[in-house]
Amino acid sequence: MKKSRFFIEVAYFGKNYHGWQVQNNAVSVQERLNDALAILLRVPTETIGAGRTDAGVHAKQLFVHFDADATGILAKPERFLYALNGLLPHDISVKSVVPIHEDAHARFDAIRRSYEYHLHFEKDPFKYEYSSFLRDTPNVEKMNKAAEFLLGKKDFSCFSKSNTQVFTNICTISRAQWIWEDEGKLVFHITADRFLRNMVRAIVGTLLEIGIKGKPISFMEEVIASQNRSMAGTSVPAHGLYLTEVAYPYPVN
């Protein structure tokens, strides 16, 4: 029987997982999703996500594709979602399931990805796992001016973990901006066609070198030109980072 391809939209709180991708000797979001689909569909089912997230990173929106017999899913998609969510742990949810053309690919077809990094400045036990706490308030104006150096198509080797298996470290960033939000929360918004492993956390760490530690705005330009990870700032904690959007050139929800 020929299988059909589906996209599902997933959200998760990353604290209990060693990232998205299946790994040996570590629990991942993908493993939990594959196991739930296998139980529901009664056959081993593999998923492919739009990208990886590091251990402890959250996702408000991640698209995943899988292949399955369409009969039961298309007949009652709401029931399928209800059953799938019932099999998943409390910190992973599936928001939608959409039939898609057979050549669609959750990772390779994505044209845009967006992340947010959340900071707060007053000690708050209810924000501890959802935002990164800083005692000092940074100079946001300086950080936003430095963030302008990120825009465009560039080699971002300086923000990538070493020994990653990628063909190129060139990415095109279309947005990089700090915004004050409700309750004294500061959020960094960044959008690009693709991201390198650990890239956003390293960028935020470098911007904080400018906003808190007094490095000049031009420091960002120097770091990018160096293509050297040791020049950039320390990666900030994972629990403040959220994947917020993945966009495609066709409807997926």
mmCIF file of C-alpha atoms in Angstrom:
data_model
loop_
_atom_site.group_PDB
_atom_site.id
_atom_site.type_symbol
_atom_site.label_atom_id
_atom_site.label_comp_id
_atom_site.label_asym_id
_atom_site.label_seq_id
_atom_site.Cartn_x
_atom_site.Cartn_y
_atom_site.Cartn_z
ATOM 1 C CA MET A 1 0.000 0.000 0.000
ATOM 2 C CA LYS A 2 1.370 3.415 -1.008
ATOM 3 C CA LYS A 3 1.838 5.724 1.930
ATOM 4 C CA SER A 4 0.996 9.416 2.025
ATOM 5 C CA ARG A 5 3.121 12.190 3.485
ATOM 6 C CA PHE A 6 1.980 14.402 6.353
ATOM 7 C CA PHE A 7 3.275 17.483 8.114
ATOM 8 C CA ILE A 8 2.588 17.838 11.812
ATOM 9 C CA GLU A 9 3.177 20.967 13.886
ATOM 10 C CA VAL A 10 4.870 20.231 17.197
ATOM 11 C CA ALA A 11 5.579 22.350 20.287
ATOM 12 C CA TYR A 12 7.626 21.309 23.297
ATOM 13 C CA PHE A 13 9.239 22.447 26.531
ATOM 14 C CA GLY A 14 12.828 21.311 26.224
ATOM 15 C CA LYS A 15 13.979 20.898 29.829
ATOM 16 C CA ASN A 16 13.636 17.105 29.967
ATOM 17 C CA TYR A 17 15.139 16.386 26.541
ATOM 18 C CA HIS A 18 18.575 16.204 25.018
ATOM 19 C CA GLY A 19 17.396 18.218 22.038
ATOM 20 C CA TRP A 20 15.143 17.291 19.144
ATOM 21 C CA GLN A 21 17.112 14.580 17.354
ATOM 22 C CA VAL A 22 17.231 10.899 18.320
ATOM 23 C CA GLN A 23 20.493 10.089 20.097
ATOM 24 C CA ASN A 24 22.095 7.121 21.791
ATOM 25 C CA ASN A 25 21.767 7.015 25.579
ATOM 26 C CA ALA A 26 19.734 10.247 25.786
ATOM 27 C CA VAL A 27 16.023 11.035 25.616
ATOM 28 C CA SER A 28 14.991 13.287 22.726
ATOM 29 C CA VAL A 29 11.752 14.857 21.520
ATOM 30 C CA GLN A 30 11.980 12.974 18.223
ATOM 31 C CA GLU A 31 12.251 9.647 20.043
ATOM 32 C CA ARG A 32 9.109 10.350 22.059
ATOM 33 C CA LEU A 33 7.218 11.409 18.920
ATOM 34 C CA ASN A 34 8.372 8.381 16.898
ATOM 35 C CA ASP A 35 7.316 6.039 19.709
ATOM 36 C CA ALA A 36 3.866 7.629 19.991
ATOM 37 C CA LEU A 37 3.274 7.476 16.229
ATOM 38 C CA ALA A 38 4.380 3.834 16.137
ATOM 39 C CA ILE A 39 1.826 2.941 18.815
ATOM 40 C CA LEU A 40 -0.961 4.887 17.151
ATOM 41 C CA LEU A 41 -0.269 3.748 13.581
ATOM 42 C CA ARG A 42 0.789 0.211 14.652
ATOM 43 C CA VAL A 43 3.938 0.305 12.522
ATOM 44 C CA PRO A 44 7.422 1.742 13.152
ATOM 45 C CA THR A 45 7.301 5.379 12.045
ATOM 46 C CA GLU A 46 10.213 7.729 11.454
ATOM 47 C CA THR A 47 9.909 11.506 11.498
ATOM 48 C CA ILE A 48 12.083 14.230 9.968
ATOM 49 C CA GLY A 49 12.056 17.659 11.605
ATOM 50 C CA ALA A 50 12.708 21.120 10.234
ATOM 51 C CA GLY A 51 15.941 21.245 12.195
ATOM 52 C CA ARG A 52 17.675 20.403 15.444
ATOM 53 C CA THR A 53 17.365 22.148 18.766
ATOM 54 C CA ASP A 54 20.019 21.755 21.448
ATOM 55 C CA ALA A 55 19.444 20.129 24.812
ATOM 56 C CA GLY A 56 17.093 22.220 26.930
ATOM 57 C CA VAL A 57 15.920 24.489 24.097
ATOM 58 C CA HIS A 58 12.166 24.934 23.630
ATOM 59 C CA ALA A 59 10.034 25.073 20.472
ATOM 60 C CA LYS A 60 6.788 26.954 20.026
ATOM 61 C CA GLN A 61 6.616 25.718 16.442
ATOM 62 C CA LEU A 62 8.487 22.911 14.723
ATOM 63 C CA PHE A 63 7.228 21.139 11.610
ATOM 64 C CA VAL A 64 7.875 17.445 11.120
ATOM 65 C CA HIS A 65 7.013 15.128 8.247
ATOM 66 C CA PHE A 66 6.254 11.407 8.274
ATOM 67 C CA ASP A 67 4.772 8.832 5.893
ATOM 68 C CA ALA A 68 1.741 6.712 6.746
ATOM 69 C CA ASP A 69 -1.445 5.135 5.446
ATOM 70 C CA ALA A 70 -3.742 8.101 4.979
ATOM 71 C CA THR A 71 -7.058 6.327 5.529
ATOM 72 C CA GLY A 72 -7.444 6.687 9.271
ATOM 73 C CA ILE A 73 -5.720 10.057 9.566
ATOM 74 C CA LEU A 74 -7.729 11.812 6.861
ATOM 75 C CA ALA A 75 -11.028 10.296 7.963
ATOM 76 C CA LYS A 76 -10.840 11.873 11.417
ATOM 77 C CA PRO A 77 -7.820 14.209 11.772
ATOM 78 C CA GLU A 78 -9.141 15.703 15.042
ATOM 79 C CA ARG A 79 -9.396 12.234 16.551
ATOM 80 C CA PHE A 80 -5.871 11.406 15.345
ATOM 81 C CA LEU A 81 -4.491 14.522 17.026
ATOM 82 C CA TYR A 82 -6.387 13.785 20.236
ATOM 83 C CA ALA A 83 -5.035 10.246 20.356
ATOM 84 C CA LEU A 84 -1.479 11.295 19.492
ATOM 85 C CA ASN A 85 -1.430 13.975 22.188
ATOM 86 C CA GLY A 86 -2.729 11.405 24.645
ATOM 87 C CA LEU A 87 0.313 9.226 23.957
ATOM 88 C CA LEU A 88 2.823 12.054 24.246
ATOM 89 C CA PRO A 89 4.216 13.335 27.565
ATOM 90 C CA HIS A 90 2.845 16.565 29.018
ATOM 91 C CA ASP A 91 5.728 18.667 27.692
ATOM 92 C CA ILE A 92 5.218 17.763 24.003
ATOM 93 C CA SER A 93 2.098 18.655 22.023
ATOM 94 C CA VAL A 94 0.980 18.265 18.422
ATOM 95 C CA LYS A 95 -1.113 21.139 17.092
ATOM 96 C CA SER A 96 -2.055 20.065 13.564
ATOM 97 C CA VAL A 97 -1.695 17.319 10.979
ATOM 98 C CA VAL A 98 -1.788 18.244 7.280
ATOM 99 C CA PRO A 99 -1.545 16.034 4.179
ATOM 100 C CA ILE A 100 1.230 17.300 1.922
ATOM 101 C CA HIS A 101 2.667 16.447 -1.496
ATOM 102 C CA GLU A 102 4.910 13.392 -1.534
ATOM 103 C CA ASP A 103 8.121 15.321 -2.250
ATOM 104 C CA ALA A 104 7.672 17.802 0.600
ATOM 105 C CA HIS A 105 10.512 17.831 3.114
ATOM 106 C CA ALA A 106 10.265 19.435 6.566
ATOM 107 C CA ARG A 107 13.961 20.276 6.701
ATOM 108 C CA PHE A 108 15.088 21.005 3.160
ATOM 109 C CA ASP A 109 11.984 22.927 2.075
ATOM 110 C CA ALA A 110 12.016 25.378 4.996
ATOM 111 C CA ILE A 111 12.799 28.896 3.756
ATOM 112 C CA ARG A 112 12.815 30.779 7.054
ATOM 113 C CA ARG A 113 13.307 30.025 10.743
ATOM 114 C CA SER A 114 12.868 32.369 13.697
ATOM 115 C CA TYR A 115 14.087 32.191 17.289
ATOM 116 C CA GLU A 116 13.587 34.231 20.445
ATOM 117 C CA TYR A 117 15.893 34.528 23.431
ATOM 118 C CA HIS A 118 14.245 35.648 26.680
ATOM 119 C CA LEU A 119 15.916 37.575 29.518
ATOM 120 C CA HIS A 120 14.521 38.826 32.838
ATOM 121 C CA PHE A 121 16.164 40.947 35.511
ATOM 122 C CA GLU A 122 14.289 40.386 38.757
ATOM 123 C CA LYS A 123 14.682 37.062 40.527
ATOM 124 C CA ASP A 124 11.464 35.150 39.898
ATOM 125 C CA PRO A 125 11.014 31.425 40.618
ATOM 126 C CA PHE A 126 8.177 31.250 38.082
ATOM 127 C CA LYS A 127 10.411 32.400 35.229
ATOM 128 C CA TYR A 128 13.434 30.301 36.160
ATOM 129 C CA GLU A 129 12.961 27.576 33.536
ATOM 130 C CA TYR A 130 11.452 29.799 30.838
ATOM 131 C CA SER A 131 13.836 32.759 30.690
ATOM 132 C CA SER A 132 17.454 33.525 31.512
ATOM 133 C CA PHE A 133 18.046 35.697 34.594
ATOM 134 C CA LEU A 134 20.566 38.550 34.515
ATOM 135 C CA ARG A 135 21.371 40.796 37.470
ATOM 136 C CA ASP A 136 22.551 43.672 35.278
ATOM 137 C CA THR A 137 20.417 45.415 32.655
ATOM 138 C CA PRO A 138 22.303 45.676 29.347
ATOM 139 C CA ASN A 139 22.555 48.667 27.043
ATOM 140 C CA VAL A 140 19.889 47.654 24.526
ATOM 141 C CA GLU A 141 20.622 50.518 22.131
ATOM 142 C CA LYS A 142 24.247 49.396 21.788
ATOM 143 C CA MET A 143 23.232 45.771 21.312
ATOM 144 C CA ASN A 144 20.741 46.638 18.584
ATOM 145 C CA LYS A 145 23.349 48.682 16.726
ATOM 146 C CA ALA A 146 25.789 45.774 16.997
ATOM 147 C CA ALA A 147 23.091 43.362 15.817
ATOM 148 C CA GLU A 148 22.887 45.251 12.515
ATOM 149 C CA PHE A 149 26.262 43.724 11.591
ATOM 150 C CA LEU A 150 24.531 40.320 11.586
ATOM 151 C CA LEU A 151 22.140 41.202 8.784
ATOM 152 C CA GLY A 152 22.697 39.781 5.320
ATOM 153 C CA LYS A 153 24.427 36.770 3.817
ATOM 154 C CA LYS A 154 27.641 35.964 5.672
ATOM 155 C CA ASP A 155 29.910 33.233 6.957
ATOM 156 C CA PHE A 156 28.975 32.735 10.615
ATOM 157 C CA SER A 157 31.651 30.189 11.525
ATOM 158 C CA CYS A 158 32.421 32.315 14.597
ATOM 159 C CA PHE A 159 29.077 31.307 16.143
ATOM 160 C CA SER A 160 29.129 27.604 15.288
ATOM 161 C CA LYS A 161 30.203 24.651 17.379
ATOM 162 C CA SER A 162 33.299 22.972 15.972
ATOM 163 C CA ASN A 163 33.195 19.642 14.128
ATOM 164 C CA THR A 164 29.614 20.011 12.947
ATOM 165 C CA GLN A 165 28.694 18.090 9.807
ATOM 166 C CA VAL A 166 27.408 20.906 7.605
ATOM 167 C CA PHE A 167 28.322 21.773 4.035
ATOM 168 C CA THR A 168 28.608 25.520 4.642
ATOM 169 C CA ASN A 169 28.536 28.037 7.487
ATOM 170 C CA ILE A 170 26.987 30.726 5.315
ATOM 171 C CA CYS A 171 23.553 31.941 6.447
ATOM 172 C CA THR A 172 21.349 34.894 5.540
ATOM 173 C CA ILE A 173 19.948 36.743 8.545
ATOM 174 C CA SER A 174 16.978 39.030 7.847
ATOM 175 C CA ARG A 175 16.140 40.149 11.398
ATOM 176 C CA ALA A 176 18.193 40.618 14.572
ATOM 177 C CA GLN A 177 16.583 42.875 17.178
ATOM 178 C CA TRP A 178 16.137 43.274 20.943
ATOM 179 C CA ILE A 179 12.671 44.347 22.140
ATOM 180 C CA TRP A 180 11.402 45.152 25.620
ATOM 181 C CA GLU A 181 8.181 43.253 26.290
ATOM 182 C CA ASP A 182 5.688 42.977 29.159
ATOM 183 C CA GLU A 183 6.784 42.628 32.791
ATOM 184 C CA GLY A 184 10.302 43.899 32.165
ATOM 185 C CA LYS A 185 11.220 41.052 29.836
ATOM 186 C CA LEU A 186 13.851 41.613 27.150
ATOM 187 C CA VAL A 187 13.574 39.400 24.058
ATOM 188 C CA PHE A 188 16.024 38.967 21.193
ATOM 189 C CA HIS A 189 14.313 38.188 17.888
ATOM 190 C CA ILE A 190 16.322 36.637 15.071
ATOM 191 C CA THR A 191 15.254 35.256 11.678
ATOM 192 C CA ALA A 192 17.370 33.531 9.016
ATOM 193 C CA ASP A 193 17.149 31.064 6.183
ATOM 194 C CA ARG A 194 19.128 28.593 8.303
ATOM 195 C CA PHE A 195 21.037 28.417 11.571
ATOM 196 C CA LEU A 196 24.215 26.680 12.642
ATOM 197 C CA ARG A 197 24.416 24.552 15.755
ATOM 198 C CA ASN A 198 24.565 26.720 18.895
ATOM 199 C CA MET A 199 24.485 29.842 16.701
ATOM 200 C CA VAL A 200 21.760 31.867 18.420
ATOM 201 C CA ARG A 201 23.083 31.279 21.935
ATOM 202 C CA ALA A 202 26.574 32.332 20.832
ATOM 203 C CA ILE A 203 25.205 35.460 19.139
ATOM 204 C CA VAL A 204 23.314 36.456 22.286
ATOM 205 C CA GLY A 205 26.422 35.859 24.387
ATOM 206 C CA THR A 206 28.437 38.084 22.069
ATOM 207 C CA LEU A 207 25.830 40.855 22.162
ATOM 208 C CA LEU A 208 25.893 40.757 25.961
ATOM 209 C CA GLU A 209 29.648 41.285 25.830
ATOM 210 C CA ILE A 210 28.762 44.591 24.190
ATOM 211 C CA GLY A 211 25.663 45.441 26.217
ATOM 212 C CA ILE A 212 26.989 44.528 29.675
ATOM 213 C CA LYS A 213 30.746 44.106 29.578
ATOM 214 C CA GLY A 214 31.453 47.279 27.623
ATOM 215 C CA LYS A 215 32.881 45.920 24.373
ATOM 216 C CA PRO A 216 32.466 48.431 21.502
ATOM 217 C CA ILE A 217 29.697 48.023 18.925
ATOM 218 C CA SER A 218 32.387 47.235 16.335
ATOM 219 C CA PHE A 219 33.308 44.123 18.326
ATOM 220 C CA MET A 220 30.483 42.267 16.549
ATOM 221 C CA GLU A 221 31.978 43.107 13.147
ATOM 222 C CA GLU A 222 35.394 41.915 14.315
ATOM 223 C CA VAL A 223 34.001 38.624 15.619
ATOM 224 C CA ILE A 224 32.192 37.867 12.360
ATOM 225 C CA ALA A 225 35.259 38.703 10.270
ATOM 226 C CA SER A 226 37.451 36.447 12.404
ATOM 227 C CA GLN A 227 35.383 33.297 11.641
ATOM 228 C CA ASN A 228 36.809 32.092 14.967
ATOM 229 C CA ARG A 229 34.498 30.726 17.667
ATOM 230 C CA SER A 230 36.974 31.641 20.404
ATOM 231 C CA MET A 231 36.527 35.338 19.543
ATOM 232 C CA ALA A 232 32.782 35.288 20.233
ATOM 233 C CA GLY A 233 31.058 35.464 23.600
ATOM 234 C CA THR A 234 30.133 32.524 25.813
ATOM 235 C CA SER A 235 26.935 30.724 24.836
ATOM 236 C CA VAL A 236 24.009 31.733 27.026
ATOM 237 C CA PRO A 237 21.903 29.069 28.841
ATOM 238 C CA ALA A 238 19.597 26.940 26.710
ATOM 239 C CA HIS A 239 16.416 27.452 28.736
ATOM 240 C CA GLY A 240 15.974 31.026 27.475
ATOM 241 C CA LEU A 241 15.861 29.995 23.801
ATOM 242 C CA TYR A 242 12.719 29.255 21.765
ATOM 243 C CA LEU A 243 12.265 28.194 18.152
ATOM 244 C CA THR A 244 9.167 30.227 17.279
ATOM 245 C CA GLU A 245 8.483 29.845 13.560
ATOM 246 C CA VAL A 246 9.370 27.707 10.558
ATOM 247 C CA ALA A 247 8.078 28.915 7.180
ATOM 248 C CA TYR A 248 7.630 27.096 3.860
ATOM 249 C CA PRO A 249 6.847 28.135 0.285
ATOM 250 C CA TYR A 250 3.541 26.223 0.515
ATOM 251 C CA PRO A 251 0.718 25.975 3.124
ATOM 252 C CA VAL A 252 1.478 23.635 6.039
ATOM 253 C CA ASN A 253 -1.298 24.445 8.527
#
